[in-house]
Coordinates of C-alpha atoms in Angstrom, one line a residue:
M1 CA -39.6 -29.6 -59.0
L2 CA -42.9 -31.9 -58.7
D3 CA -45.9 -29.6 -57.1
Y4 CA -47.0 -32.4 -55.7
K5 CA -49.9 -30.6 -54.3
K6 CA -51.1 -30.7 -57.9
V7 CA -50.8 -34.5 -57.7
F8 CA -52.5 -35.1 -54.9
K9 CA -54.9 -32.0 -54.3
N10 CA -57.0 -32.8 -51.0
R11 CA -54.9 -33.0 -47.8
K12 CA -57.0 -36.2 -47.2
T13 CA -55.4 -38.0 -50.0
R14 CA -51.7 -36.8 -49.4
S15 CA -51.9 -37.6 -45.8
K16 CA -53.0 -41.5 -47.2
V17 CA -50.1 -41.9 -49.4
L18 CA -47.3 -40.9 -47.4
K19 CA -48.7 -42.8 -44.5
A20 CA -48.5 -46.0 -47.2
L21 CA -45.3 -44.9 -47.6
R22 CA -43.8 -45.2 -43.8
F23 CA -42.1 -48.5 -45.1
I24 CA -39.4 -46.0 -46.4
P25 CA -36.9 -45.5 -44.1
D26 CA -36.3 -41.5 -42.9
K27 CA -33.0 -41.3 -44.6
P28 CA -34.0 -42.0 -48.0
M29 CA -37.5 -40.6 -47.5
L30 CA -36.4 -37.5 -46.7
K31 CA -33.7 -37.5 -50.0
L32 CA -37.0 -38.4 -52.2
Q33 CA -38.8 -35.7 -50.8
Y34 CA -36.5 -32.8 -51.0
K35 CA -35.9 -33.7 -54.6
L36 CA -39.6 -33.7 -55.6
K37 CA -40.5 -30.3 -53.5
L38 CA -37.2 -28.5 -54.2
G39 CA -35.4 -29.9 -57.5
R40 CA -32.3 -30.3 -56.0
K41 CA -30.1 -33.7 -54.4
L42 CA -30.4 -33.7 -50.1
N43 CA -26.6 -32.9 -49.2
L44 CA -26.5 -34.9 -45.9
T45 CA -23.0 -35.2 -45.3
S46 CA -21.9 -31.6 -45.1
P47 CA -25.2 -29.7 -45.5
Q48 CA -24.9 -26.2 -46.3
R49 CA -28.5 -25.2 -46.9
F50 CA -30.8 -23.8 -44.1
T51 CA -33.4 -26.6 -45.7
E52 CA -30.4 -29.0 -45.9
K53 CA -29.8 -28.2 -42.1
L54 CA -33.1 -29.3 -41.5
Q55 CA -33.1 -32.4 -42.7
W56 CA -30.1 -33.2 -40.5
Y57 CA -31.8 -32.0 -37.9
K58 CA -34.8 -34.1 -38.1
L59 CA -32.5 -37.4 -38.4
Y60 CA -29.7 -36.8 -36.0
Y61 CA -30.9 -33.9 -33.1
R62 CA -32.9 -35.8 -30.6
N63 CA -33.1 -33.7 -27.9
P64 CA -36.3 -35.3 -25.6
I65 CA -37.5 -31.4 -24.4
M66 CA -38.5 -30.6 -28.1
K67 CA -41.3 -32.9 -27.1
D68 CA -42.3 -31.2 -24.7
C69 CA -41.6 -27.4 -26.9
V70 CA -43.5 -28.9 -29.4
N71 CA -46.5 -29.7 -27.5
K72 CA -49.1 -26.4 -27.3
Y73 CA -49.9 -27.3 -23.7
T74 CA -47.1 -28.5 -22.4
V75 CA -44.8 -25.6 -23.8
R76 CA -46.3 -23.2 -21.2
D77 CA -44.5 -25.3 -18.9
Y78 CA -41.5 -24.7 -20.5
V79 CA -41.6 -20.9 -21.1
K80 CA -42.8 -20.2 -17.8
S81 CA -39.3 -22.7 -16.5
K82 CA -37.7 -19.5 -17.9
G83 CA -39.3 -17.3 -16.0
L84 CA -41.5 -15.8 -18.5
E85 CA -45.2 -17.0 -17.8
D86 CA -46.2 -13.0 -18.2
I87 CA -45.8 -14.0 -21.6
L88 CA -48.0 -16.9 -22.4
V89 CA -51.8 -16.2 -23.3
P90 CA -54.7 -17.1 -21.0
L91 CA -55.7 -20.1 -21.2
Y92 CA -59.3 -20.6 -20.8
A93 CA -59.6 -24.9 -20.8
H94 CA -57.5 -28.0 -21.7
Y95 CA -59.4 -31.3 -22.3
K96 CA -58.5 -34.3 -23.3
W97 CA -59.9 -34.9 -26.5
A98 CA -62.6 -32.9 -28.9
E99 CA -65.8 -33.8 -27.7
D100 CA -65.1 -33.0 -24.0
V101 CA -64.9 -29.3 -25.0
E102 CA -67.4 -27.7 -22.6
W103 CA -68.2 -24.9 -25.3
D104 CA -71.6 -23.6 -23.0
K105 CA -68.4 -22.6 -20.4
L106 CA -66.4 -21.1 -23.2
P107 CA -66.5 -16.6 -23.8
E108 CA -67.9 -15.3 -26.3
S109 CA -63.9 -14.8 -28.3
F110 CA -61.1 -17.7 -28.4
V111 CA -58.7 -19.8 -30.0
I112 CA -59.1 -23.4 -29.5
K113 CA -56.3 -26.2 -31.0
T114 CA -54.7 -29.3 -30.5
Q115 CA -52.0 -29.6 -28.7
H116 CA -50.1 -31.6 -30.9
G117 CA -48.5 -30.5 -34.3
G118 CA -48.1 -27.7 -36.6
G119 CA -50.5 -25.5 -38.9
G120 CA -53.7 -24.3 -40.0
L121 CA -55.7 -27.4 -39.8
N122 CA -54.6 -28.2 -36.4
V123 CA -56.4 -24.4 -35.0
V124 CA -59.7 -23.0 -35.2
V125 CA -60.1 -19.0 -34.4
V126 CA -63.3 -18.7 -33.1
P127 CA -64.6 -14.8 -32.8
D128 CA -67.8 -15.0 -32.2
K129 CA -68.9 -17.8 -30.9
S130 CA -73.0 -16.9 -31.9
K131 CA -71.9 -18.2 -34.8
V132 CA -70.2 -21.3 -35.0
S133 CA -71.6 -24.2 -34.0
R134 CA -69.7 -26.8 -32.1
E135 CA -70.1 -29.7 -33.9
E136 CA -67.9 -28.4 -36.6
V137 CA -65.2 -27.0 -34.3
V138 CA -64.9 -30.6 -33.4
K139 CA -64.9 -31.7 -36.8
K140 CA -62.6 -29.5 -37.8
L141 CA -60.0 -30.8 -34.9
H142 CA -61.0 -33.9 -35.1
F143 CA -59.0 -34.0 -38.5
S144 CA -55.4 -33.1 -36.6
V145 CA -56.4 -35.5 -33.7
E146 CA -56.2 -38.5 -36.1
K147 CA -52.8 -37.4 -37.2
L148 CA -51.5 -37.7 -33.8
G149 CA -47.9 -39.4 -33.3
D150 CA -47.7 -39.4 -37.3
T151 CA -44.2 -38.3 -38.7
S152 CA -45.0 -39.4 -42.4
G153 CA -45.7 -36.0 -43.0
G154 CA -42.1 -34.8 -43.0
R155 CA -40.3 -37.1 -41.3
E156 CA -40.5 -34.4 -38.0
W157 CA -39.7 -35.9 -35.3
A158 CA -40.2 -33.8 -32.9
Y159 CA -43.8 -34.6 -33.4
G160 CA -43.6 -38.3 -32.8
G161 CA -46.1 -40.2 -29.9
L162 CA -47.6 -37.0 -28.5
E163 CA -50.3 -36.9 -26.7
T164 CA -54.3 -35.7 -27.7
G165 CA -55.0 -32.9 -26.2
I166 CA -57.3 -29.9 -26.6
V167 CA -55.9 -26.2 -25.8
V168 CA -58.4 -22.7 -25.9
E169 CA -57.0 -19.8 -25.4
K170 CA -57.8 -15.6 -25.3
L171 CA -58.1 -14.9 -28.6
L172 CA -55.7 -12.0 -29.5
V173 CA -57.2 -8.8 -31.6
N174 CA -56.1 -6.3 -34.0
R175 CA -57.4 -3.6 -32.8
D176 CA -56.9 -1.9 -35.7
N177 CA -57.9 -3.9 -37.8
P178 CA -59.5 -6.5 -36.5
E179 CA -60.1 -8.9 -40.4
A180 CA -56.8 -8.8 -40.5
G181 CA -55.3 -10.4 -37.9
I182 CA -52.7 -9.4 -35.6
N183 CA -48.6 -10.1 -36.9
D184 CA -46.5 -13.3 -36.6
Y185 CA -43.4 -12.2 -36.1
K186 CA -40.8 -15.5 -36.6
I187 CA -37.8 -15.4 -35.0
F188 CA -35.0 -17.8 -36.3
C189 CA -32.7 -18.1 -33.0
C190 CA -29.0 -20.3 -34.0
G191 CA -27.7 -21.1 -30.1
G192 CA -29.5 -19.2 -27.9
H193 CA -28.9 -15.7 -30.7
A194 CA -31.8 -14.2 -32.7
K195 CA -30.3 -14.1 -36.2
Y196 CA -33.3 -13.0 -38.5
I197 CA -37.2 -11.9 -38.2
I198 CA -39.7 -13.3 -40.3
V199 CA -43.2 -11.5 -40.2
D200 CA -46.0 -12.7 -41.6
V201 CA -49.1 -9.6 -41.8
D202 CA -52.6 -9.7 -43.1
R203 CA -53.2 -13.2 -42.4
Y204 CA -57.2 -13.6 -42.8
I205 CA -57.0 -10.7 -45.5
G206 CA -54.4 -11.8 -47.7
H207 CA -51.5 -13.1 -46.1
K208 CA -47.8 -11.7 -46.9
R209 CA -44.1 -12.1 -45.3
N210 CA -41.5 -9.8 -45.1
F211 CA -37.8 -11.3 -43.6
Y212 CA -35.8 -8.5 -41.9
D213 CA -32.3 -8.4 -39.7
R214 CA -31.9 -7.4 -36.1
D215 CA -32.5 -4.2 -37.3
W216 CA -34.9 -4.2 -39.7
N217 CA -33.6 -3.7 -42.8
N218 CA -35.5 -5.3 -45.3
L219 CA -34.0 -8.0 -47.1
H220 CA -36.2 -8.3 -50.1
V221 CA -36.7 -12.1 -49.4
T222 CA -39.4 -14.2 -50.6
S223 CA -40.5 -18.3 -49.8
D224 CA -43.8 -20.1 -50.4
C225 CA -45.3 -16.7 -49.2
P226 CA -45.4 -13.3 -51.4
A227 CA -43.8 -10.3 -50.0
S228 CA -45.7 -7.6 -48.5
D229 CA -46.3 -5.0 -50.8
R230 CA -45.7 -2.1 -48.1
E231 CA -43.3 -2.0 -45.7
I232 CA -44.3 -3.4 -41.9
E233 CA -43.4 -0.6 -39.4
R234 CA -40.6 -1.8 -36.6
P235 CA -42.6 -3.1 -33.5
E236 CA -41.4 -0.6 -30.4
N237 CA -40.3 -3.2 -28.3
L238 CA -38.7 -5.7 -30.6
D239 CA -35.5 -5.5 -28.4
E240 CA -37.6 -7.5 -26.3
M241 CA -39.4 -9.8 -28.5
L242 CA -35.4 -10.7 -29.2
R243 CA -34.6 -11.1 -25.6
V244 CA -37.9 -13.3 -25.2
A245 CA -36.4 -15.2 -28.4
E246 CA -33.1 -15.6 -27.1
K247 CA -33.9 -17.0 -23.9
L248 CA -36.1 -19.8 -24.9
S249 CA -33.7 -20.7 -27.9
E250 CA -30.9 -21.0 -25.9
D251 CA -31.4 -25.0 -25.0
F252 CA -30.9 -26.3 -28.6
P253 CA -28.8 -25.4 -31.8
Y254 CA -31.5 -23.9 -34.1
V255 CA -35.5 -23.3 -33.5
R256 CA -37.8 -20.7 -34.7
V257 CA -39.5 -18.7 -31.6
D258 CA -42.6 -16.9 -32.9
L259 CA -43.7 -14.3 -30.5
Y260 CA -47.5 -11.3 -30.7
S261 CA -47.9 -8.5 -30.0
V262 CA -51.1 -6.4 -29.0
D263 CA -50.8 -3.1 -27.2
G264 CA -47.2 -3.1 -26.7
K265 CA -47.0 -6.3 -24.8
V266 CA -45.1 -9.5 -26.2
Y267 CA -47.0 -13.3 -25.9
F268 CA -45.8 -16.2 -27.0
G269 CA -47.1 -18.4 -29.6
E270 CA -44.9 -21.3 -30.3
L271 CA -41.8 -23.2 -31.1
T272 CA -40.9 -24.5 -34.2
F273 CA -37.8 -26.7 -35.0
Y274 CA -38.3 -27.4 -38.9
P275 CA -40.0 -23.9 -40.2
W276 CA -42.4 -25.1 -43.2
S277 CA -40.3 -28.5 -43.0
G278 CA -37.6 -27.2 -44.1
Y279 CA -38.9 -27.4 -48.5
V280 CA -38.7 -23.6 -49.0
Q281 CA -37.2 -22.1 -52.1
Y282 CA -36.3 -19.2 -50.5
T283 CA -35.3 -16.1 -52.9
P284 CA -33.2 -15.0 -54.2
D285 CA -31.5 -18.5 -53.6
E286 CA -28.6 -17.9 -51.5
W287 CA -30.7 -16.9 -48.0
D288 CA -31.1 -20.7 -48.2
Y289 CA -26.3 -20.7 -47.4
K290 CA -27.1 -17.3 -46.0
F291 CA -29.9 -19.0 -43.2
G292 CA -27.7 -21.7 -42.7
E293 CA -24.6 -20.0 -41.6
H294 CA -25.0 -20.0 -38.3
F295 CA -26.8 -23.5 -37.7
T296 CA -24.2 -24.7 -36.3
L297 CA -24.8 -28.8 -36.1
I298 CA -24.9 -31.0 -33.3
K299 CA -26.1 -34.8 -32.9
W300 CA -28.5 -35.9 -30.0
G301 CA -29.6 -39.4 -29.7
G302 CA -28.7 -40.8 -33.2
G303 CA -31.6 -41.8 -35.3
T304 CA -32.6 -44.1 -37.8
T305 CA -30.2 -43.9 -41.1

């Protein structure tokens, strides 16, 4: 397979290349990207792999609620509609543009992010406001805003046309090891049923990722992130997290529900419909099929072919 990140090392260059290829319809573009990134042909006629089903999902499942759910601000209303307002991370402020940020009115620590899109470039963690400038943060957010409404990267329909906005929330802290960051529990849900839990740990000091089943058995699966060299402790409130995930996922054939657990309390992270854009090689390879077994494909609103 081609490691396109080595060919185009600069992220802005990769973005420009993808934008230049926007004239290519979604279906052939997804086939091309899948072949380049995973080294195999994409089966859209009868997809079996999880990674294949995610590409199909991009093309043919277009539930309008998804757009509210990927928006970091409007998703808060979706969570409230499920009777789960108590799991929302406290909101400090919401702005239209990065330039609108009222720096002096913000607390000493916070997380600031664009309300559209996913990935690390859309989020700036500020543990100590006195050690970072407003201009530096605004500059980082600007690059994310420039990509607003652009789905050319992975042709992820739900992210197209989102309104711009900046969200500022409370910074959740790992009290035992603040430098490591908090554990991120990513729960694979199909048709309202939680199937697997992916746990990201030590994000800021050597990011690792483990895969578990509902009974907290380590599946010994790896992806684009190395597995942890230690067993991750089963959270005491895992049952509560699974309940929350199933409530938030009940409207969709598939969604990954990201949650945090801090001092025994569950917090909402985000809803992700196309994890890693469906371009991750799972090892052993059989898990690409196993993850896909529970994912029942349902058409909604057609899509481009």
